[in-house]
């Protein structure tokens, strides 16, 4: 068999070849749009694991803040400082549970019973006044609402699932806090080399603002929890310890957390008598007023000052989309997005876009 002559070879392009520049450009654009659509669909499918990872980053920022705070007083390696922070945290939680464990369990049971009784009284009174449907219908509506919330947060599952999720968050945060530079370099490696310097600066600012935000929130939680516990105990309101713990935990979520803790506190107060209920109202508004006018302004000077309307809007949006974990992460995510947008604005002001050049007009030479 003889080889084909050069004159016998086909010179026309194959249908598999894309020699047309316009066709290649259109295919590239189509590939980009399809890739974005696939990425968005993947984010929607994997949103719950992504939120768990983000929660791990938030926990890592808490640990990193404690490590940096110890670094101002103890000039020892970072690993030892992180070990001290973890040991102190575990010791504090363990000692609190050991000293008040049985009492907290009993008070939580009493709180559940008290809230059920108060809800029944309120529903019967409202039904008698004609404000709402009958008590049975109101209970049915409440059960439906609770069921819808359960569907929204069904990924948590049972209490075992919540504990395992919390454990995963803590493990992720601990690993990131041990070697934060490794993950920082990994994120920079995923960015094009021309933009790595700007990305590193933005990432550093986001981490700093997140540490400040969490430090402020932890300080506010400690203040509200301890002060509320002492004030309720002095007023003789039952379940003061558990109400203080709930108030401190809910203080991590501003606006919504304060409203929920206030409803619980006033309900428990009126269950012990009208005078106790009035004292609960006075204590609640007193603590919230002092916190809003003194504590929050002092903390906001050193931390991220988020507008209240923006914070509340983000909480409503994230809680509707992602459930209870989205509600807890609304403020940290909003703070990081705010920092990124501010940095983008700074870049735009520092490097304004060049003004468009006017096309030159052709001038004809005058005839002499």
Short mmCIF file of C-alpha atoms in Angstrom, two decimals:
data_model
loop_
_atom_site.label_atom_id
_atom_site.label_comp_id
_atom_site.label_asym_id
_atom_site.label_seq_id
_atom_site.Cartn_x
_atom_site.Cartn_y
_atom_site.Cartn_z
CA UNK A 1 0.00 0.00 0.00
CA UNK A 2 1.51 3.26 -1.11
CA UNK A 3 1.41 6.44 0.93
CA UNK A 4 -0.99 9.11 -0.33
CA UNK A 5 0.50 11.92 -2.29
CA UNK A 6 0.43 15.40 -0.84
CA UNK A 7 -1.97 16.46 -3.53
CA UNK A 8 -4.44 13.79 -2.38
CA UNK A 9 -4.69 15.12 1.26
CA UNK A 10 -7.86 16.90 2.29
CA UNK A 11 -7.19 20.56 3.04
CA UNK A 12 -10.65 21.58 4.26
CA UNK A 13 -11.08 21.98 8.06
CA UNK A 14 -12.66 19.15 10.01
CA UNK A 15 -16.13 19.72 11.53
CA UNK A 16 -14.52 19.07 14.96
CA UNK A 17 -12.14 22.00 14.54
CA UNK A 18 -13.14 25.49 15.64
CA UNK A 19 -11.00 27.76 13.50
CA UNK A 20 -13.55 30.52 13.40
CA UNK A 21 -12.56 33.10 16.07
CA UNK A 22 -16.18 34.18 16.56
CA UNK A 23 -17.25 30.58 17.18
CA UNK A 24 -14.47 30.06 19.73
CA UNK A 25 -15.43 33.27 21.50
CA UNK A 26 -19.07 32.28 21.71
CA UNK A 27 -18.19 28.82 23.00
CA UNK A 28 -15.94 30.35 25.64
CA UNK A 29 -18.72 32.65 26.77
CA UNK A 30 -21.19 29.79 26.86
CA UNK A 31 -18.75 27.73 28.92
CA UNK A 32 -18.37 30.57 31.43
CA UNK A 33 -22.13 30.96 31.84
CA UNK A 34 -22.64 27.23 32.18
CA UNK A 35 -19.84 27.07 34.76
CA UNK A 36 -21.44 29.88 36.79
CA UNK A 37 -24.83 28.16 36.67
CA UNK A 38 -23.27 24.86 37.78
CA UNK A 39 -21.40 26.62 40.60
CA UNK A 40 -24.60 28.29 41.84
CA UNK A 41 -26.48 24.99 41.74
CA UNK A 42 -23.65 23.31 43.64
CA UNK A 43 -23.73 26.01 46.30
CA UNK A 44 -27.50 25.56 46.72
CA UNK A 45 -27.10 21.80 47.10
CA UNK A 46 -24.15 22.05 49.51
CA UNK A 47 -25.28 25.12 51.46
CA UNK A 48 -25.55 23.33 54.81
CA UNK A 49 -22.00 21.90 54.76
CA UNK A 50 -20.76 25.31 53.61
CA UNK A 51 -22.46 26.94 56.60
CA UNK A 52 -20.83 24.40 58.91
CA UNK A 53 -17.43 25.29 57.45
CA UNK A 54 -18.15 29.01 57.87
CA UNK A 55 -19.17 28.37 61.47
CA UNK A 56 -15.83 26.61 61.93
CA UNK A 57 -14.09 29.73 60.60
CA UNK A 58 -16.00 31.87 63.09
CA UNK A 59 -14.99 29.56 65.95
CA UNK A 60 -11.39 29.68 64.71
CA UNK A 61 -11.54 33.49 64.84
CA UNK A 62 -12.65 33.28 68.47
CA UNK A 63 -9.72 31.03 69.33
CA UNK A 64 -7.33 33.20 67.35
CA UNK A 65 -8.52 36.28 69.20
CA UNK A 66 -7.80 34.61 72.53
CA UNK A 67 -4.38 33.49 71.31
CA UNK A 68 -3.49 37.01 70.17
CA UNK A 69 -4.71 38.45 73.48
CA UNK A 70 -2.48 36.06 75.42
CA UNK A 71 0.40 36.98 73.12
CA UNK A 72 0.42 40.46 74.61
CA UNK A 73 1.29 39.07 78.04
CA UNK A 74 2.92 35.68 77.38
CA UNK A 75 5.82 35.56 74.95
CA UNK A 76 5.55 31.86 74.23
CA UNK A 77 4.94 29.95 70.97
CA UNK A 78 1.50 30.13 69.40
CA UNK A 79 0.77 26.44 69.96
CA UNK A 80 1.16 26.75 73.72
CA UNK A 81 -1.06 29.82 73.82
CA UNK A 82 -3.74 27.99 71.84
CA UNK A 83 -3.50 25.07 74.25
CA UNK A 84 -4.00 27.43 77.20
CA UNK A 85 -7.09 28.98 75.56
CA UNK A 86 -8.63 25.58 74.81
CA UNK A 87 -7.90 24.22 78.31
CA UNK A 88 -9.35 27.32 79.99
CA UNK A 89 -12.47 27.16 77.84
CA UNK A 90 -13.05 23.47 78.51
CA UNK A 91 -12.34 23.95 82.21
CA UNK A 92 -14.80 26.83 82.47
CA UNK A 93 -17.58 24.92 80.71
CA UNK A 94 -16.90 21.75 82.69
CA UNK A 95 -16.79 23.57 86.02
CA UNK A 96 -20.01 25.44 85.24
CA UNK A 97 -21.82 22.24 84.29
CA UNK A 98 -20.44 20.40 87.34
CA UNK A 99 -21.43 23.10 89.82
CA UNK A 100 -24.82 23.98 88.37
CA UNK A 101 -25.63 20.97 86.20
CA UNK A 102 -28.46 19.47 88.22
CA UNK A 103 -29.89 22.88 89.06
CA UNK A 104 -29.84 23.96 85.40
CA UNK A 105 -31.66 20.80 84.32
CA UNK A 106 -34.37 21.31 86.93
CA UNK A 107 -34.75 24.97 86.04
CA UNK A 108 -34.99 24.17 82.33
CA UNK A 109 -37.78 21.71 83.08
CA UNK A 110 -39.53 24.31 85.20
CA UNK A 111 -39.09 26.86 82.43
CA UNK A 112 -40.71 24.57 79.87
CA UNK A 113 -43.68 23.91 82.16
CA UNK A 114 -44.04 27.59 83.02
CA UNK A 115 -43.98 28.70 79.39
CA UNK A 116 -46.61 26.11 78.49
CA UNK A 117 -48.92 27.30 81.27
CA UNK A 118 -48.38 30.96 80.40
CA UNK A 119 -49.05 30.28 76.72
CA UNK A 120 -52.32 28.52 77.58
CA UNK A 121 -53.41 31.44 79.78
CA UNK A 122 -52.55 33.98 77.11
CA UNK A 123 -54.33 32.03 74.37
CA UNK A 124 -57.51 31.64 76.47
CA UNK A 125 -57.50 35.34 77.37
CA UNK A 126 -56.96 36.40 73.76
CA UNK A 127 -59.69 34.02 72.56
CA UNK A 128 -62.10 35.35 75.18
CA UNK A 129 -61.45 38.91 74.04
CA UNK A 130 -61.99 37.94 70.40
CA UNK A 131 -58.48 38.91 69.30
CA UNK A 132 -57.55 35.48 67.96
CA UNK A 133 -59.36 32.21 67.15
CA UNK A 134 -60.16 29.64 69.81
CA UNK A 135 -57.49 28.15 72.03
CA UNK A 136 -57.57 24.84 70.21
CA UNK A 137 -57.21 26.56 66.84
CA UNK A 138 -54.39 28.66 68.22
CA UNK A 139 -52.59 25.54 69.42
CA UNK A 140 -53.02 24.01 65.98
CA UNK A 141 -51.56 27.11 64.34
CA UNK A 142 -48.65 27.06 66.78
CA UNK A 143 -48.00 23.40 66.04
CA UNK A 144 -48.05 24.12 62.31
CA UNK A 145 -45.63 26.99 62.78
CA UNK A 146 -43.32 24.83 64.84
CA UNK A 147 -43.59 22.12 62.20
CA UNK A 148 -42.63 24.55 59.43
CA UNK A 149 -39.66 25.75 61.45
CA UNK A 150 -38.70 22.12 62.02
CA UNK A 151 -38.80 21.50 58.28
CA UNK A 152 -36.63 24.53 57.71
CA UNK A 153 -34.03 23.30 60.16
CA UNK A 154 -34.53 19.58 59.59
CA UNK A 155 -30.87 19.16 58.63
CA UNK A 156 -30.01 19.45 62.32
CA UNK A 157 -32.17 16.43 62.99
CA UNK A 158 -32.20 15.17 66.53
CA UNK A 159 -30.22 16.39 69.48
CA UNK A 160 -27.50 13.94 68.55
CA UNK A 161 -27.24 15.58 65.14
CA UNK A 162 -26.95 19.02 66.74
CA UNK A 163 -24.20 17.82 69.07
CA UNK A 164 -22.32 16.16 66.21
CA UNK A 165 -22.63 19.34 64.11
CA UNK A 166 -21.29 21.40 66.99
CA UNK A 167 -18.43 18.96 67.42
CA UNK A 168 -17.53 19.20 63.72
CA UNK A 169 -17.59 23.01 63.93
CA UNK A 170 -15.23 22.96 66.91
CA UNK A 171 -12.86 20.49 65.24
CA UNK A 172 -12.70 22.58 62.05
CA UNK A 173 -12.11 25.74 64.04
CA UNK A 174 -9.41 24.11 66.13
CA UNK A 175 -7.51 22.83 63.09
CA UNK A 176 -7.68 26.24 61.39
CA UNK A 177 -6.58 28.04 64.56
CA UNK A 178 -3.58 25.72 64.90
CA UNK A 179 -2.08 26.65 61.51
CA UNK A 180 -3.99 29.61 60.06
CA UNK A 181 -1.14 30.52 57.71
CA UNK A 182 -1.50 27.26 55.78
CA UNK A 183 -5.12 27.93 54.92
CA UNK A 184 -4.38 31.58 54.18
CA UNK A 185 -1.73 30.58 51.65
CA UNK A 186 -4.08 27.98 50.19
CA UNK A 187 -6.76 30.59 49.55
CA UNK A 188 -4.20 32.92 47.98
CA UNK A 189 -3.01 30.11 45.71
CA UNK A 190 -6.53 29.78 44.28
CA UNK A 191 -6.50 33.46 43.20
CA UNK A 192 -4.69 34.64 40.03
CA UNK A 193 -1.18 35.86 40.78
CA UNK A 194 -1.92 39.43 39.67
CA UNK A 195 -4.61 39.80 42.34
CA UNK A 196 -3.02 37.90 45.24
CA UNK A 197 -1.61 40.97 47.00
CA UNK A 198 -4.99 42.70 47.01
CA UNK A 199 -6.75 39.50 48.03
CA UNK A 200 -4.34 38.95 50.93
CA UNK A 201 -4.91 42.51 52.18
CA UNK A 202 -8.69 42.14 51.97
CA UNK A 203 -8.55 38.76 53.72
CA UNK A 204 -6.43 40.20 56.52
CA UNK A 205 -8.88 43.04 57.06
CA UNK A 206 -11.84 40.66 57.07
CA UNK A 207 -10.15 38.46 59.68
CA UNK A 208 -9.32 41.48 61.85
CA UNK A 209 -12.86 42.82 61.71
CA UNK A 210 -14.27 39.37 62.44
CA UNK A 211 -12.08 39.05 65.53
CA UNK A 212 -13.21 42.46 66.74
CA UNK A 213 -16.86 41.67 66.13
CA UNK A 214 -16.68 38.38 68.00
CA UNK A 215 -14.73 39.95 70.88
CA UNK A 216 -17.43 42.57 71.24
CA UNK A 217 -20.19 40.00 71.10
CA UNK A 218 -18.52 37.81 73.73
CA UNK A 219 -18.12 40.83 76.02
CA UNK A 220 -21.79 41.74 75.55
CA UNK A 221 -22.88 38.15 76.18
CA UNK A 222 -20.91 37.99 79.42
CA UNK A 223 -22.26 41.33 80.62
CA UNK A 224 -25.92 40.64 79.82
CA UNK A 225 -25.86 37.07 81.15
CA UNK A 226 -24.17 37.82 84.47
CA UNK A 227 -25.98 41.09 85.12
CA UNK A 228 -29.37 39.62 84.26
CA UNK A 229 -28.75 36.61 86.50
CA UNK A 230 -27.77 38.79 89.47
CA UNK A 231 -30.63 41.25 88.98
CA UNK A 232 -33.27 38.52 88.66
CA UNK A 233 -31.88 36.67 91.67
CA UNK A 234 -31.97 39.82 93.80
CA UNK A 235 -35.55 40.48 92.72
CA UNK A 236 -36.56 36.96 93.74
CA UNK A 237 -37.65 35.88 90.28
CA UNK A 238 -37.48 32.09 89.87
CA UNK A 239 -35.13 30.37 87.43
CA UNK A 240 -32.76 33.36 87.48
CA UNK A 241 -29.70 31.26 86.60
CA UNK A 242 -31.18 29.61 83.54
CA UNK A 243 -32.67 32.91 82.37
CA UNK A 244 -29.26 34.53 82.71
CA UNK A 245 -27.65 31.74 80.68
CA UNK A 246 -30.31 31.98 77.97
CA UNK A 247 -29.96 35.78 77.87
CA UNK A 248 -26.18 35.51 77.53
CA UNK A 249 -26.42 32.95 74.72
CA UNK A 250 -29.09 34.88 72.83
CA UNK A 251 -27.05 38.08 73.15
CA UNK A 252 -24.85 36.68 70.37
CA UNK A 253 -27.78 37.45 68.04
CA UNK A 254 -28.69 41.13 68.60
CA UNK A 255 -32.23 42.47 68.21
CA UNK A 256 -33.94 39.08 67.86
CA UNK A 257 -32.09 37.49 70.77
CA UNK A 258 -32.94 40.36 73.12
CA UNK A 259 -36.63 40.15 72.18
CA UNK A 260 -36.81 36.37 72.79
CA UNK A 261 -35.02 36.58 76.13
CA UNK A 262 -37.33 39.42 77.20
CA UNK A 263 -40.45 37.40 76.40
CA UNK A 264 -39.13 34.43 78.38
CA UNK A 265 -38.14 36.58 81.34
CA UNK A 266 -41.44 38.45 81.57
CA UNK A 267 -43.43 35.22 81.19
CA UNK A 268 -41.55 33.61 84.06
CA UNK A 269 -41.91 36.75 86.17
CA UNK A 270 -45.69 36.91 85.83
CA UNK A 271 -45.93 33.20 86.59
CA UNK A 272 -44.65 34.01 90.10
CA UNK A 273 -46.97 36.97 90.60
CA UNK A 274 -47.82 40.39 89.24
CA UNK A 275 -45.14 42.11 91.32
CA UNK A 276 -42.46 39.71 90.03
CA UNK A 277 -43.66 40.28 86.48
CA UNK A 278 -43.37 44.05 86.90
CA UNK A 279 -39.89 43.63 88.35
CA UNK A 280 -38.96 41.46 85.37
CA UNK A 281 -40.12 44.20 82.98
CA UNK A 282 -38.13 46.84 84.88
CA UNK A 283 -35.00 44.67 84.97
CA UNK A 284 -35.26 43.80 81.28
CA UNK A 285 -35.63 47.38 80.09
CA UNK A 286 -33.01 48.57 82.57
CA UNK A 287 -30.41 46.09 81.40
CA UNK A 288 -31.22 46.64 77.71
CA UNK A 289 -31.09 50.43 78.13
CA UNK A 290 -27.75 50.32 79.92
CA UNK A 291 -26.43 47.87 77.35
CA UNK A 292 -27.63 50.00 74.43
CA UNK A 293 -26.43 53.35 75.75
CA UNK A 294 -23.23 52.38 77.56
CA UNK A 295 -21.91 48.91 76.72
CA UNK A 296 -22.62 48.77 72.99
CA UNK A 297 -21.16 52.26 72.22
CA UNK A 298 -18.01 51.42 74.17
CA UNK A 299 -17.65 48.09 72.39
CA UNK A 300 -18.49 49.57 68.98
CA UNK A 301 -15.52 51.93 69.20
CA UNK A 302 -13.17 48.93 69.16
CA UNK A 303 -15.23 46.59 67.01
CA UNK A 304 -17.35 46.61 63.86
CA UNK A 305 -20.24 49.06 64.07
CA UNK A 306 -23.01 47.51 61.96
CA UNK A 307 -26.18 49.59 61.44
CA UNK A 308 -29.15 48.06 63.30
CA UNK A 309 -31.40 48.00 60.21
CA UNK A 310 -28.72 46.22 58.19
CA UNK A 311 -28.16 43.70 60.98
CA UNK A 312 -31.86 42.94 61.38
CA UNK A 313 -32.40 42.64 57.61
CA UNK A 314 -29.48 40.24 57.30
CA UNK A 315 -30.80 38.14 60.18
CA UNK A 316 -34.26 37.87 58.62
CA UNK A 317 -32.81 36.98 55.22
CA UNK A 318 -30.29 34.42 56.46
CA UNK A 319 -32.71 32.79 58.90
CA UNK A 320 -35.35 32.43 56.18
CA UNK A 321 -32.88 30.93 53.71
CA UNK A 322 -30.66 28.81 55.95
CA UNK A 323 -32.44 28.28 59.27
CA UNK A 324 -31.02 28.68 62.77
CA UNK A 325 -27.37 28.36 61.70
CA UNK A 326 -27.86 31.08 59.11
CA UNK A 327 -29.35 33.31 61.81
CA UNK A 328 -26.31 32.76 64.03
CA UNK A 329 -23.89 33.52 61.17
CA UNK A 330 -25.76 36.52 59.78
CA UNK A 331 -23.71 39.17 61.57
CA UNK A 332 -20.22 37.69 60.92
CA UNK A 333 -21.02 37.17 57.23
CA UNK A 334 -22.46 40.68 56.94
CA UNK A 335 -19.37 42.15 58.56
CA UNK A 336 -17.04 40.32 56.15
CA UNK A 337 -19.12 41.35 53.13
CA UNK A 338 -19.06 44.95 54.37
CA UNK A 339 -15.26 44.90 54.66
CA UNK A 340 -14.89 43.46 51.14
CA UNK A 341 -17.19 46.12 49.67
CA UNK A 342 -15.38 48.91 51.52
CA UNK A 343 -12.05 47.67 50.19
CA UNK A 344 -13.45 47.57 46.68
CA UNK A 345 -14.66 51.15 47.09
CA UNK A 346 -11.21 52.22 48.30
CA UNK A 347 -9.62 50.68 45.24
CA UNK A 348 -12.09 52.42 42.96
CA UNK A 349 -11.31 55.80 44.56
CA UNK A 350 -7.55 55.22 44.49
CA UNK A 351 -7.48 54.05 40.86
CA UNK A 352 -10.23 55.91 38.99
CA UNK A 353 -11.09 54.71 35.54
CA UNK A 354 -9.36 56.68 32.79
CA UNK A 355 -11.54 59.13 30.93
CA UNK A 356 -12.54 57.97 27.47
CA UNK A 357 -10.46 59.56 24.75
CA UNK A 358 -12.26 61.53 22.09
CA UNK A 359 -11.65 60.40 18.53
CA UNK A 360 -9.58 62.75 16.51
CA UNK A 361 -11.31 64.65 13.76
CA UNK A 362 -9.75 64.60 10.39
CA UNK A 363 -9.04 68.03 8.99
CA UNK A 364 -8.70 68.67 5.37
CA UNK A 365 -5.83 70.73 4.15
CA UNK A 366 -6.89 74.08 2.86
CA UNK A 367 -6.23 74.77 -0.79
CA UNK A 368 -4.07 77.76 -1.43
#
